[in-house]
PDB file of C-alpha atoms in Angstrom:
ATOM      1  CA  MET A  12       0.000   0.000   0.000  1.00 37.00           C
ATOM      2  CA  LYS A  13       1.456   3.358  -1.002  1.00 37.00           C
ATOM      3  CA  PHE A  14       0.182   5.457   1.869  1.00 35.00           C
ATOM      4  CA  ASN A  15       2.829   8.179   1.460  1.00 44.00           C
ATOM      5  CA  ALA A  16       2.516   8.737  -2.297  1.00 41.00           C
ATOM      6  CA  THR A  17       0.372  11.834  -1.912  1.00 42.00           C
ATOM      7  CA  LEU A  18       2.321  13.084   1.074  1.00 44.00           C
ATOM      8  CA  ARG A  19       5.689  13.063  -0.652  1.00 45.00           C
ATOM      9  CA  LYS A  20       4.653  15.745  -3.112  1.00 45.00           C
ATOM     10  CA  PHE A  21       4.459  18.063  -0.108  1.00 45.00           C
ATOM     11  CA  ALA A  22       8.112  17.410   0.776  1.00 48.00           C
ATOM     12  CA  LEU A  23      10.023  20.147   2.587  1.00 46.00           C
ATOM     13  CA  PRO A  24      11.720  21.598  -0.538  1.00 48.00           C
ATOM     14  CA  ALA A  25       8.258  22.638  -1.717  1.00 48.00           C
ATOM     15  CA  ILE A  26       7.704  24.858   1.311  1.00 51.00           C
ATOM     16  CA  GLY A  27       9.665  27.679  -0.314  1.00 50.00           C
ATOM     17  CA  ALA A  28       7.467  27.519  -3.394  1.00 48.00           C
ATOM     18  CA  ALA A  29       4.367  27.476  -1.202  1.00 48.00           C
ATOM     19  CA  LEU A  30       5.581  30.611   0.571  1.00 48.00           C
ATOM     20  CA  ALA A  31       6.048  32.377  -2.750  1.00 47.00           C
ATOM     21  CA  LEU A  32       2.543  31.382  -3.795  1.00 48.00           C
ATOM     22  CA  PHE A  33       1.073  32.689  -0.550  1.00 45.00           C
ATOM     23  CA  ALA A  34       2.943  35.987  -1.027  1.00 45.00           C
ATOM     24  CA  GLN A  35       1.554  36.447  -4.538  1.00 44.00           C
ATOM     25  CA  ASN A  36      -2.022  35.463  -3.730  1.00 46.00           C
ATOM     26  CA  ALA A  37      -2.382  36.418  -0.081  1.00 45.00           C
ATOM     27  CA  PRO A  38      -5.888  37.651   0.680  1.00 44.00           C
ATOM     28  CA  ALA A  39      -6.496  40.923   2.445  1.00 44.00           C
ATOM     29  CA  GLN A  40      -5.967  40.234   6.121  1.00 47.00           C
ATOM     30  CA  ASP A  41      -7.844  41.638   9.063  1.00 51.00           C
ATOM     31  CA  PRO A  42      -5.017  43.354  10.976  1.00 57.00           C
ATOM     32  CA  ALA A  43      -6.995  42.872  14.198  1.00 82.00           C
ATOM     33  CA  TRP A  44      -6.633  39.058  14.079  1.00 92.00           C
ATOM     34  CA  PRO A  45      -5.592  37.693  16.478  1.00 97.00           C
ATOM     35  CA  ILE A  46      -6.572  40.082  19.229  1.00 96.00           C
ATOM     36  CA  LYS A  47      -6.583  37.453  21.975  1.00 96.00           C
ATOM     37  CA  PRO A  48      -4.885  34.119  22.813  1.00 98.00           C
ATOM     38  CA  VAL A  49      -5.420  31.178  20.462  1.00 98.00           C
ATOM     39  CA  THR A  50      -6.141  27.732  21.905  1.00 98.00           C
ATOM     40  CA  MET A  51      -4.700  24.696  20.138  1.00 98.00           C
ATOM     41  CA  ILE A  52      -6.410  21.546  21.431  1.00 98.00           C
ATOM     42  CA  VAL A  53      -4.543  18.220  21.374  1.00 98.00           C
ATOM     43  CA  GLY A  54      -6.371  14.901  21.633  1.00 95.00           C
ATOM     44  CA  PHE A  55      -3.626  13.066  23.497  1.00 90.00           C
ATOM     45  CA  SER A  56      -1.625  13.363  26.709  1.00 88.00           C
ATOM     46  CA  ALA A  57       1.209  15.811  27.277  1.00 91.00           C
ATOM     47  CA  GLY A  58       4.540  14.398  26.137  1.00 85.00           C
ATOM     48  CA  GLY A  59       3.148  12.489  23.166  1.00 83.00           C
ATOM     49  CA  THR A  60       4.057  13.276  19.579  1.00 84.00           C
ATOM     50  CA  THR A  61       0.937  15.333  18.813  1.00 91.00           C
ATOM     51  CA  ASP A  62       1.640  17.400  21.921  1.00 93.00           C
ATOM     52  CA  ILE A  63       5.336  17.865  21.058  1.00 91.00           C
ATOM     53  CA  ILE A  64       4.553  19.050  17.524  1.00 94.00           C
ATOM     54  CA  ALA A  65       1.769  21.351  18.726  1.00 96.00           C
ATOM     55  CA  ARG A  66       4.040  22.995  21.285  1.00 96.00           C
ATOM     56  CA  MET A  67       6.954  23.481  18.864  1.00 96.00           C
ATOM     57  CA  LEU A  68       4.602  25.098  16.369  1.00 97.00           C
ATOM     58  CA  GLY A  69       2.694  27.066  19.003  1.00 97.00           C
ATOM     59  CA  ILE A  70       5.824  28.730  20.396  1.00 97.00           C
ATOM     60  CA  GLU A  71       6.759  30.164  16.998  1.00 98.00           C
ATOM     61  CA  LEU A  72       3.227  31.181  16.042  1.00 98.00           C
ATOM     62  CA  SER A  73       2.831  33.042  19.335  1.00 98.00           C
ATOM     63  CA  LYS A  74       5.918  35.093  18.435  1.00 97.00           C
ATOM     64  CA  MET A  75       4.526  35.903  14.986  1.00 96.00           C
ATOM     65  CA  TRP A  76       1.086  36.828  16.283  1.00 97.00           C
ATOM     66  CA  ASN A  77       2.183  38.553  19.475  1.00 96.00           C
ATOM     67  CA  GLN A  78      -0.481  36.514  21.231  1.00 97.00           C
ATOM     68  CA  SER A  79      -0.228  33.397  23.373  1.00 98.00           C
ATOM     69  CA  VAL A  80      -0.926  30.043  21.720  1.00 98.00           C
ATOM     70  CA  ILE A  81      -2.246  27.834  24.501  1.00 98.00           C
ATOM     71  CA  VAL A  82      -1.863  24.089  23.998  1.00 98.00           C
ATOM     72  CA  GLU A  83      -4.668  22.264  25.787  1.00 98.00           C
ATOM     73  CA  ASN A  84      -4.645  18.473  26.206  1.00 97.00           C
ATOM     74  CA  ARG A  85      -7.983  16.637  26.081  1.00 96.00           C
ATOM     75  CA  PRO A  86      -7.085  12.950  25.711  1.00 93.00           C
ATOM     76  CA  GLY A  87      -9.565  10.152  25.104  1.00 89.00           C
ATOM     77  CA  ALA A  88     -11.389   8.141  22.429  1.00 88.00           C
ATOM     78  CA  GLY A  89      -8.475   8.207  20.004  1.00 85.00           C
ATOM     79  CA  GLY A  90      -8.589  11.985  19.712  1.00 92.00           C
ATOM     80  CA  ASN A  91     -12.357  12.165  19.246  1.00 95.00           C
ATOM     81  CA  ILE A  92     -13.036  14.066  22.482  1.00 97.00           C
ATOM     82  CA  ALA A  93     -10.719  16.892  21.475  1.00 98.00           C
ATOM     83  CA  GLY A  94     -11.979  16.861  17.897  1.00 98.00           C
ATOM     84  CA  ALA A  95     -15.587  17.139  19.039  1.00 98.00           C
ATOM     85  CA  ALA A  96     -14.739  20.144  21.217  1.00 98.00           C
ATOM     86  CA  VAL A  97     -13.187  21.987  18.274  1.00 98.00           C
ATOM     87  CA  ALA A  98     -15.961  21.014  15.852  1.00 98.00           C
ATOM     88  CA  LYS A  99     -18.471  22.702  18.189  1.00 98.00           C
ATOM     89  CA  ALA A 100     -16.349  25.821  18.778  1.00 98.00           C
ATOM     90  CA  ALA A 101     -16.936  29.213  17.173  1.00 98.00           C
ATOM     91  CA  PRO A 102     -15.333  29.296  13.689  1.00 98.00           C
ATOM     92  CA  ASP A 103     -13.295  32.414  14.390  1.00 97.00           C
ATOM     93  CA  GLY A 104      -9.785  30.907  14.370  1.00 97.00           C
ATOM     94  CA  TYR A 105      -9.293  31.126  18.134  1.00 98.00           C
ATOM     95  CA  THR A 106      -9.910  27.399  18.739  1.00 98.00           C
ATOM     96  CA  LEU A 107      -7.849  25.002  16.634  1.00 98.00           C
ATOM     97  CA  PHE A 108      -7.279  21.252  16.611  1.00 98.00           C
ATOM     98  CA  MET A 109      -3.843  19.691  16.168  1.00 98.00           C
ATOM     99  CA  GLY A 110      -5.181  16.485  14.698  1.00 97.00           C
ATOM    100  CA  SER A 111      -3.503  13.337  13.506  1.00 93.00           C
ATOM    101  CA  THR A 112      -4.054  10.257  11.375  1.00 91.00           C
ATOM    102  CA  GLY A 113      -6.652   8.877  13.794  1.00 90.00           C
ATOM    103  CA  PRO A 114      -9.296  11.566  14.267  1.00 94.00           C
ATOM    104  CA  LEU A 115      -8.719  13.103  10.835  1.00 97.00           C
ATOM    105  CA  SER A 116      -8.882   9.914   8.755  1.00 95.00           C
ATOM    106  CA  VAL A 117      -8.953   6.544  10.567  1.00 93.00           C
ATOM    107  CA  ASN A 118     -11.503   6.823  13.342  1.00 93.00           C
ATOM    108  CA  THR A 119     -14.481   7.047  11.029  1.00 95.00           C
ATOM    109  CA  SER A 120     -13.741   3.438   9.993  1.00 93.00           C
ATOM    110  CA  LEU A 121     -13.232   2.233  13.567  1.00 91.00           C
ATOM    111  CA  TYR A 122     -16.031   3.773  15.589  1.00 91.00           C
ATOM    112  CA  LYS A 123     -19.690   2.902  15.084  1.00 89.00           C
ATOM    113  CA  ARG A 124     -20.615   6.398  16.195  1.00 93.00           C
ATOM    114  CA  MET A 125     -18.485   9.482  15.665  1.00 96.00           C
ATOM    115  CA  PRO A 126     -19.092  12.808  17.460  1.00 97.00           C
ATOM    116  CA  PHE A 127     -18.166  14.668  14.270  1.00 98.00           C
ATOM    117  CA  ASP A 128     -17.726  14.235  10.527  1.00 98.00           C
ATOM    118  CA  HIS A 129     -14.039  14.960   9.993  1.00 98.00           C
ATOM    119  CA  LEU A 130     -14.547  15.886   6.339  1.00 98.00           C
ATOM    120  CA  LYS A 131     -17.492  18.242   6.942  1.00 98.00           C
ATOM    121  CA  ASP A 132     -17.132  19.640  10.462  1.00 98.00           C
ATOM    122  CA  PHE A 133     -13.594  21.028  10.147  1.00 98.00           C
ATOM    123  CA  THR A 134     -11.802  23.646   8.094  1.00 98.00           C
ATOM    124  CA  PRO A 135      -8.507  22.152   6.856  1.00 98.00           C
ATOM    125  CA  ILE A 136      -5.600  24.539   7.471  1.00 98.00           C
ATOM    126  CA  SER A 137      -2.268  22.755   6.923  1.00 98.00           C
ATOM    127  CA  LEU A 138      -0.582  19.389   6.946  1.00 97.00           C
ATOM    128  CA  VAL A 139       2.255  19.948   9.417  1.00 97.00           C
ATOM    129  CA  ALA A 140       4.434  16.831   9.681  1.00 94.00           C
ATOM    130  CA  ASP A 141       4.890  13.210   8.698  1.00 88.00           C
ATOM    131  CA  VAL A 142       6.225  10.940  11.447  1.00 85.00           C
ATOM    132  CA  PRO A 143       7.150   7.282  10.956  1.00 88.00           C
ATOM    133  CA  ASN A 144       6.232   4.932  13.763  1.00 91.00           C
ATOM    134  CA  MET A 145       9.188   3.139  15.317  1.00 95.00           C
ATOM    135  CA  LEU A 146       8.996  -0.463  16.488  1.00 98.00           C
ATOM    136  CA  VAL A 147      10.617  -0.481  19.927  1.00 98.00           C
ATOM    137  CA  VAL A 148      11.090  -3.223  22.505  1.00 98.00           C
ATOM    138  CA  ASN A 149      12.122  -3.227  26.120  1.00 97.00           C
ATOM    139  CA  PRO A 150      15.477  -5.050  25.904  1.00 96.00           C
ATOM    140  CA  LYS A 151      15.095  -6.371  29.458  1.00 94.00           C
ATOM    141  CA  THR A 152      11.933  -8.315  28.709  1.00 94.00           C
ATOM    142  CA  MET A 153      12.192  -9.033  24.975  1.00 96.00           C
ATOM    143  CA  GLN A 154      15.658 -10.043  23.843  1.00 93.00           C
ATOM    144  CA  ALA A 155      15.554  -9.111  20.162  1.00 97.00           C
ATOM    145  CA  ASN A 156      18.571  -7.382  18.651  1.00 95.00           C
ATOM    146  CA  ASN A 157      16.960  -6.814  15.257  1.00 97.00           C
ATOM    147  CA  PHE A 158      13.678  -7.165  13.390  1.00 98.00           C
ATOM    148  CA  LYS A 159      14.432 -10.717  12.255  1.00 97.00           C
ATOM    149  CA  GLU A 160      14.958 -11.893  15.831  1.00 98.00           C
ATOM    150  CA  PHE A 161      11.805 -10.043  16.902  1.00 98.00           C
ATOM    151  CA  MET A 162       9.695 -11.853  14.311  1.00 98.00           C
ATOM    152  CA  ALA A 163      11.239 -15.188  15.282  1.00 97.00           C
ATOM    153  CA  LEU A 164      10.165 -14.632  18.900  1.00 98.00           C
ATOM    154  CA  LEU A 165       6.589 -13.812  17.892  1.00 97.00           C
ATOM    155  CA  LYS A 166       6.307 -16.840  15.613  1.00 96.00           C
ATOM    156  CA  ALA A 167       7.742 -19.202  18.211  1.00 97.00           C
ATOM    157  CA  ASN A 168       5.522 -17.837  21.007  1.00 96.00           C
ATOM    158  CA  PRO A 169       2.062 -17.001  19.632  1.00 94.00           C
ATOM    159  CA  GLY A 170       0.141 -14.797  22.039  1.00 91.00           C
ATOM    160  CA  LYS A 171       2.916 -14.716  24.654  1.00 95.00           C
ATOM    161  CA  TYR A 172       4.041 -11.159  24.017  1.00 97.00           C
ATOM    162  CA  PHE A 173       1.974  -8.056  24.801  1.00 97.00           C
ATOM    163  CA  TYR A 174       2.080  -4.871  22.771  1.00 97.00           C
ATOM    164  CA  ALA A 175       1.080  -1.397  23.903  1.00 96.00           C
ATOM    165  CA  SER A 176      -0.758   1.231  21.911  1.00 91.00           C
ATOM    166  CA  THR A 177      -1.785   4.803  22.611  1.00 83.00           C
ATOM    167  CA  GLY A 178      -5.410   3.707  22.306  1.00 78.00           C
ATOM    168  CA  SER A 179      -7.642   1.403  20.314  1.00 75.00           C
ATOM    169  CA  GLY A 180      -7.721   2.486  16.703  1.00 74.00           C
ATOM    170  CA  THR A 181      -4.701   4.775  16.940  1.00 77.00           C
ATOM    171  CA  ALA A 182      -1.790   4.537  14.512  1.00 82.00           C
ATOM    172  CA  SER A 183       0.266   2.520  17.005  1.00 87.00           C
ATOM    173  CA  HIS A 184      -2.570  -0.016  17.275  1.00 87.00           C
ATOM    174  CA  LEU A 185      -3.230  -0.299  13.540  1.00 87.00           C
ATOM    175  CA  ALA A 186       0.474  -0.563  12.665  1.00 92.00           C
ATOM    176  CA  THR A 187       0.788  -3.648  14.848  1.00 93.00           C
ATOM    177  CA  GLU A 188      -2.461  -5.146  13.581  1.00 89.00           C
ATOM    178  CA  LEU A 189      -1.250  -4.658  10.028  1.00 88.00           C
ATOM    179  CA  LEU A 190       2.041  -6.378  10.851  1.00 93.00           C
ATOM    180  CA  LYS A 191       0.211  -9.262  12.531  1.00 93.00           C
ATOM    181  CA  SER A 192      -1.951  -9.661   9.448  1.00 88.00           C
ATOM    182  CA  GLN A 193       0.904  -9.576   6.945  1.00 91.00           C
ATOM    183  CA  ALA A 194       3.271 -11.771   9.000  1.00 94.00           C
ATOM    184  CA  ASN A 195       0.622 -14.150  10.372  1.00 93.00           C
ATOM    185  CA  VAL A 196       1.773 -13.748  13.971  1.00 95.00           C
ATOM    186  CA  GLU A 197      -0.081 -13.256  17.250  1.00 94.00           C
ATOM    187  CA  ALA A 198       0.432 -10.753  20.071  1.00 95.00           C
ATOM    188  CA  THR A 199      -1.915  -9.408  22.734  1.00 94.00           C
ATOM    189  CA  HIS A 200      -3.091  -5.806  22.538  1.00 93.00           C
ATOM    190  CA  VAL A 201      -2.946  -3.590  25.646  1.00 93.00           C
ATOM    191  CA  PRO A 202      -4.498  -0.174  24.854  1.00 89.00           C
ATOM    192  CA  TYR A 203      -3.612   2.894  26.908  1.00 88.00           C
ATOM    193  CA  LYS A 204      -4.647   6.519  26.925  1.00 80.00           C
ATOM    194  CA  GLY A 205      -1.930   8.361  25.048  1.00 75.00           C
ATOM    195  CA  ALA A 206       1.658   8.604  26.254  1.00 76.00           C
ATOM    196  CA  VAL A 207       1.040   6.360  29.283  1.00 88.00           C
ATOM    197  CA  ALA A 208       1.676   3.420  26.939  1.00 92.00           C
ATOM    198  CA  LEU A 209       5.332   4.327  26.568  1.00 93.00           C
ATOM    199  CA  ASN A 210       5.744   4.671  30.330  1.00 92.00           C
ATOM    200  CA  ASP A 211       4.529   1.116  30.876  1.00 94.00           C
ATOM    201  CA  LEU A 212       6.802  -0.172  28.125  1.00 96.00           C
ATOM    202  CA  LEU A 213       9.735   1.506  29.856  1.00 95.00           C
ATOM    203  CA  GLY A 214       8.672  -0.142  33.109  1.00 92.00           C
ATOM    204  CA  GLY A 215       8.797  -3.520  31.401  1.00 83.00           C
ATOM    205  CA  ASP A 216       6.211  -5.233  33.562  1.00 82.00           C
ATOM    206  CA  ALA A 217       3.011  -5.221  31.507  1.00 91.00           C
ATOM    207  CA  VAL A 218       4.012  -4.896  27.841  1.00 96.00           C
ATOM    208  CA  HIS A 219       6.955  -5.922  25.676  1.00 97.00           C
ATOM    209  CA  PHE A 220       6.851  -3.797  22.507  1.00 98.00           C
ATOM    210  CA  MET A 221       4.975  -1.143  20.574  1.00 97.00           C
ATOM    211  CA  PHE A 222       5.005   1.029  17.478  1.00 96.00           C
ATOM    212  CA  ALA A 223       5.763   4.443  18.987  1.00 93.00           C
ATOM    213  CA  THR A 224       6.166   7.704  17.138  1.00 84.00           C
ATOM    214  CA  ILE A 225       9.807   8.749  16.905  1.00 87.00           C
ATOM    215  CA  PRO A 226       9.520  12.033  18.842  1.00 81.00           C
ATOM    216  CA  SER A 227       8.045  10.275  21.874  1.00 85.00           C
ATOM    217  CA  ALA A 228      10.534   7.382  21.934  1.00 91.00           C
ATOM    218  CA  VAL A 229      13.825   8.560  20.429  1.00 89.00           C
ATOM    219  CA  GLN A 230      15.294   9.853  23.702  1.00 92.00           C
ATOM    220  CA  HIS A 231      14.718   6.458  25.321  1.00 96.00           C
ATOM    221  CA  VAL A 232      16.332   4.679  22.375  1.00 96.00           C
ATOM    222  CA  ARG A 233      19.373   6.933  22.632  1.00 93.00           C
ATOM    223  CA  SER A 234      19.613   6.265  26.381  1.00 96.00           C
ATOM    224  CA  GLY A 235      19.406   2.502  25.841  1.00 96.00           C
ATOM    225  CA  ARG A 236      16.185   1.994  27.788  1.00 97.00           C
ATOM    226  CA  LEU A 237      14.420   0.935  24.580  1.00 97.00           C
ATOM    227  CA  LYS A 238      15.743  -0.740  21.447  1.00 97.00           C
ATOM    228  CA  ALA A 239      14.573   0.389  18.002  1.00 97.00           C
ATOM    229  CA  LEU A 240      14.150  -2.447  15.505  1.00 98.00           C
ATOM    230  CA  ALA A 241      12.369  -0.938  12.483  1.00 98.00           C
ATOM    231  CA  LEU A 242      10.346   1.974  11.101  1.00 96.00           C
ATOM    232  CA  SER A 243       6.811   1.768   9.738  1.00 94.00           C
ATOM    233  CA  SER A 244       7.446   4.066   6.754  1.00 89.00           C
ATOM    234  CA  LYS A 245       8.406   3.074   3.213  1.00 86.00           C
ATOM    235  CA  LYS A 246      11.606   5.105   3.436  1.00 87.00           C
ATOM    236  CA  ARG A 247      14.131   5.534   6.220  1.00 89.00           C
ATOM    237  CA  SER A 248      13.961   8.596   8.433  1.00 88.00           C
ATOM    238  CA  THR A 249      16.160  11.585   7.609  1.00 85.00           C
ATOM    239  CA  GLY A 250      17.001  11.961  11.279  1.00 84.00           C
ATOM    240  CA  LEU A 251      17.570   8.241  11.982  1.00 89.00           C
ATOM    241  CA  PRO A 252      18.988   6.787   8.763  1.00 91.00           C
ATOM    242  CA  ASP A 253      20.497   3.722  10.456  1.00 94.00           C
ATOM    243  CA  ILE A 254      17.163   2.208  11.454  1.00 96.00           C
ATOM    244  CA  PRO A 255      15.746  -0.066   8.710  1.00 97.00           C
ATOM    245  CA  THR A 256      12.093  -0.139   7.701  1.00 97.00           C
ATOM    246  CA  VAL A 257       9.703  -3.061   8.045  1.00 97.00           C
ATOM    247  CA  ALA A 258       9.220  -2.817   4.270  1.00 95.00           C
ATOM    248  CA  GLU A 259      12.893  -3.502   3.555  1.00 96.00           C
ATOM    249  CA  SER A 260      12.983  -6.249   6.190  1.00 96.00           C
ATOM    250  CA  GLY A 261      10.754  -8.711   4.381  1.00 94.00           C
ATOM    251  CA  TYR A 262       7.337  -7.033   4.164  1.00 95.00           C
ATOM    252  CA  PRO A 263       7.486  -4.695   1.135  1.00 94.00           C
ATOM    253  CA  ASN A 264       3.808  -3.704   1.317  1.00 87.00           C
ATOM    254  CA  PHE A 265       4.007  -2.534   4.915  1.00 90.00           C
ATOM    255  CA  ASP A 266       3.518   1.207   5.396  1.00 84.00           C
ATOM    256  CA  ALA A 267       1.900   2.734   8.481  1.00 87.00           C
ATOM    257  CA  SER A 268       3.293   6.183   9.180  1.00 84.00           C
ATOM    258  CA  SER A 269       1.567   8.854  11.233  1.00 85.00           C
ATOM    259  CA  TRP A 270       0.882  12.426  10.144  1.00 92.00           C
ATOM    260  CA  PHE A 271      -0.226  15.566  11.923  1.00 95.00           C
ATOM    261  CA  GLY A 272      -2.204  18.540  10.699  1.00 98.00           C
ATOM    262  CA  LEU A 273      -4.044  21.612  11.924  1.00 98.00           C
ATOM    263  CA  VAL A 274      -7.773  22.190  11.421  1.00 98.00           C
ATOM    264  CA  GLY A 275     -10.373  24.527  12.837  1.00 98.00           C
ATOM    265  CA  PRO A 276     -14.177  24.452  13.044  1.00 98.00           C
ATOM    266  CA  ALA A 277     -16.061  24.389   9.756  1.00 98.00           C
ATOM    267  CA  ASN A 278     -16.729  27.710   8.031  1.00 98.00           C
ATOM    268  CA  MET A 279     -13.737  29.642   9.312  1.00 98.00           C
ATOM    269  CA  PRO A 280     -13.115  32.911   7.441  1.00 97.00           C
ATOM    270  CA  LYS A 281     -10.940  32.307   4.404  1.00 96.00           C
ATOM    271  CA  ALA A 282      -8.594  35.175   5.275  1.00 96.00           C
ATOM    272  CA  VAL A 283      -7.939  33.793   8.767  1.00 97.00           C
ATOM    273  CA  THR A 284      -7.534  30.226   7.486  1.00 97.00           C
ATOM    274  CA  GLU A 285      -4.998  31.247   4.856  1.00 96.00           C
ATOM    275  CA  LYS A 286      -3.120  33.483   7.271  1.00 97.00           C
ATOM    276  CA  ILE A 287      -2.653  30.598   9.704  1.00 98.00           C
ATOM    277  CA  SER A 288      -1.657  28.266   6.877  1.00 98.00           C
ATOM    278  CA  SER A 289       0.897  30.677   5.429  1.00 97.00           C
ATOM    279  CA  ASP A 290       2.334  31.386   8.890  1.00 97.00           C
ATOM    280  CA  ILE A 291       2.744  27.645   9.498  1.00 98.00           C
ATOM    281  CA  ALA A 292       4.643  27.419   6.209  1.00 97.00           C
ATOM    282  CA  ARG A 293       6.895  30.251   7.391  1.00 97.00           C
ATOM    283  CA  VAL A 294       7.573  28.453  10.678  1.00 97.00           C
ATOM    284  CA  LEU A 295       8.398  25.143   8.999  1.00 97.00           C
ATOM    285  CA  ALA A 296      10.764  26.929   6.584  1.00 96.00           C
ATOM    286  CA  MET A 297      12.876  28.279   9.455  1.00 97.00           C
ATOM    287  CA  PRO A 298      16.206  26.370   9.475  1.00 96.00           C
ATOM    288  CA  GLU A 299      16.229  26.038  13.261  1.00 96.00           C
ATOM    289  CA  ILE A 300      12.660  24.700  13.368  1.00 95.00           C
ATOM    290  CA  HIS A 301      13.354  22.358  10.466  1.00 94.00           C
ATOM    291  CA  ALA A 302      16.331  21.008  12.409  1.00 93.00           C
ATOM    292  CA  LYS A 303      14.238  20.541  15.567  1.00 91.00           C
ATOM    293  CA  PHE A 304      11.605  18.564  13.679  1.00 91.00           C
ATOM    294  CA  ILE A 305      14.224  16.334  12.044  1.00 89.00           C
ATOM    295  CA  GLU A 306      15.945  15.815  15.384  1.00 83.00           C
ATOM    296  CA  GLN A 307      12.636  14.554  16.760  1.00 79.00           C
ATOM    297  CA  GLY A 308      12.194  12.199  13.808  1.00 79.00           C
ATOM    298  CA  ALA A 309       9.449  14.283  12.187  1.00 85.00           C
ATOM    299  CA  GLU A 310       9.522  15.350   8.540  1.00 87.00           C
ATOM    300  CA  PRO A 311       8.169  18.944   8.218  1.00 93.00           C
ATOM    301  CA  VAL A 312       5.573  19.244   5.461  1.00 93.00           C
ATOM    302  CA  GLY A 313       3.415  22.376   5.126  1.00 95.00           C
ATOM    303  CA  SER A 314       0.526  22.657   2.661  1.00 96.00           C
ATOM    304  CA  THR A 315      -2.292  24.903   1.543  1.00 97.00           C
ATOM    305  CA  PRO A 316      -5.753  24.392   3.067  1.00 98.00           C
ATOM    306  CA  GLN A 317      -6.957  22.963  -0.253  1.00 98.00           C
ATOM    307  CA  GLU A 318      -4.097  20.468  -0.442  1.00 97.00           C
ATOM    308  CA  PHE A 319      -4.659  19.341   3.117  1.00 98.00           C
ATOM    309  CA  GLY A 320      -8.384  18.876   2.537  1.00 98.00           C
ATOM    310  CA  LYS A 321      -7.705  16.600  -0.420  1.00 97.00           C
ATOM    311  CA  TYR A 322      -5.036  14.739   1.549  1.00 95.00           C
ATOM    312  CA  MET A 323      -7.486  14.032   4.378  1.00 97.00           C
ATOM    313  CA  LYS A 324      -9.963  12.556   1.887  1.00 97.00           C
ATOM    314  CA  ASP A 325      -7.288  10.365   0.280  1.00 92.00           C
ATOM    315  CA  GLU A 326      -6.000   9.137   3.641  1.00 90.00           C
ATOM    316  CA  THR A 327      -9.528   8.333   4.809  1.00 95.00           C
ATOM    317  CA  ALA A 328      -9.939   5.940   1.887  1.00 91.00           C
ATOM    318  CA  LYS A 329      -6.515   4.359   2.376  1.00 85.00           C
ATOM    319  CA  TRP A 330      -6.930   3.758   6.114  1.00 86.00           C
ATOM    320  CA  ALA A 331     -10.406   2.337   5.582  1.00 90.00           C
ATOM    321  CA  SER A 332      -8.709  -0.378   3.540  1.00 82.00           C
ATOM    322  CA  VAL A 333      -6.182  -1.046   6.319  1.00 78.00           C
ATOM    323  CA  VAL A 334      -8.893  -1.293   8.967  1.00 86.00           C
ATOM    324  CA  LYS A 335     -10.803  -3.775   6.831  1.00 83.00           C
ATOM    325  CA  ILE A 336      -7.719  -5.930   6.248  1.00 75.00           C
ATOM    326  CA  SER A 337      -6.660  -5.900   9.889  1.00 73.00           C
ATOM    327  CA  GLY A 338     -10.127  -6.410  11.323  1.00 75.00           C
ATOM    328  CA  ALA A 339      -9.340  -3.760  13.938  1.00 77.00           C
ATOM    329  CA  THR A 340     -12.164  -2.046  15.812  1.00 78.00           C
ATOM    330  CA  ALA A 341     -12.292   0.595  18.513  1.00 77.00           C
ATOM    331  CA  GLU A 342     -13.018  -0.928  21.917  1.00 60.00           C
TER     332      GLU A 342
END
């Protein structure tokens, strides 16, 4: 499955061109916006990848706007609680949602009832970053030095090993379900609420492995508390080029990266939407911010609202196929 085909055309080198386009076609802006703090709601716990990306972006936007950007965490239901709060907010640009693969594409295929329609109840603003998921194990409880040894352990011990996820139906859950399906192996799912999953993996008592986003796990890999075995993306990470992908390790059709993007309530003013989008592009084009994203294992993207809207539709269709293949459901 070529999940990243559409995404790659938004690669970082295109940010400069996007900036030029915004400069030529920028709508007349209301100089009064923003006149008060902007709230950016995150659907997962503090310390997780969505939170890290939101805070890096929020710091720079607050400087540009001369107004505070408040990051508010509302974890639960795979990001749906936070998404519902933003969908019901006033469409004035002061309440935004740093969404991700789950609430902005996958959850509609997992949940019988959704508190919002992600393609109708939001105003797409910008695709912000692409982040591969990293297969990590606790080396104290699962002695696998590489992906091949990891797979051998799973095949020899069906159901013995437990894997953590940041919640049922999240990217970390679906990545493992997809691997189980393609490799015909068994492992027991232990869902958590957001970043708590990684804490339990570090503890080593309840779970043995998980697909974690790079920003949330890379510091623990570097310290030796976790061991990285493979990435979920088709291509290796710019920031971690020594870690192989699952695709190159025997499963060429495996691709389960995460992505993160900013939306607001439906019917936001076009001028405000495009201002936020163009300012995000400016932030991502800053060399120091680019370096910070890469250091965290995130690939900066940047897009127009129209491009991001189309991307959300395409990803919805692709993830629907993955959910069907894996048989995954939200618990």
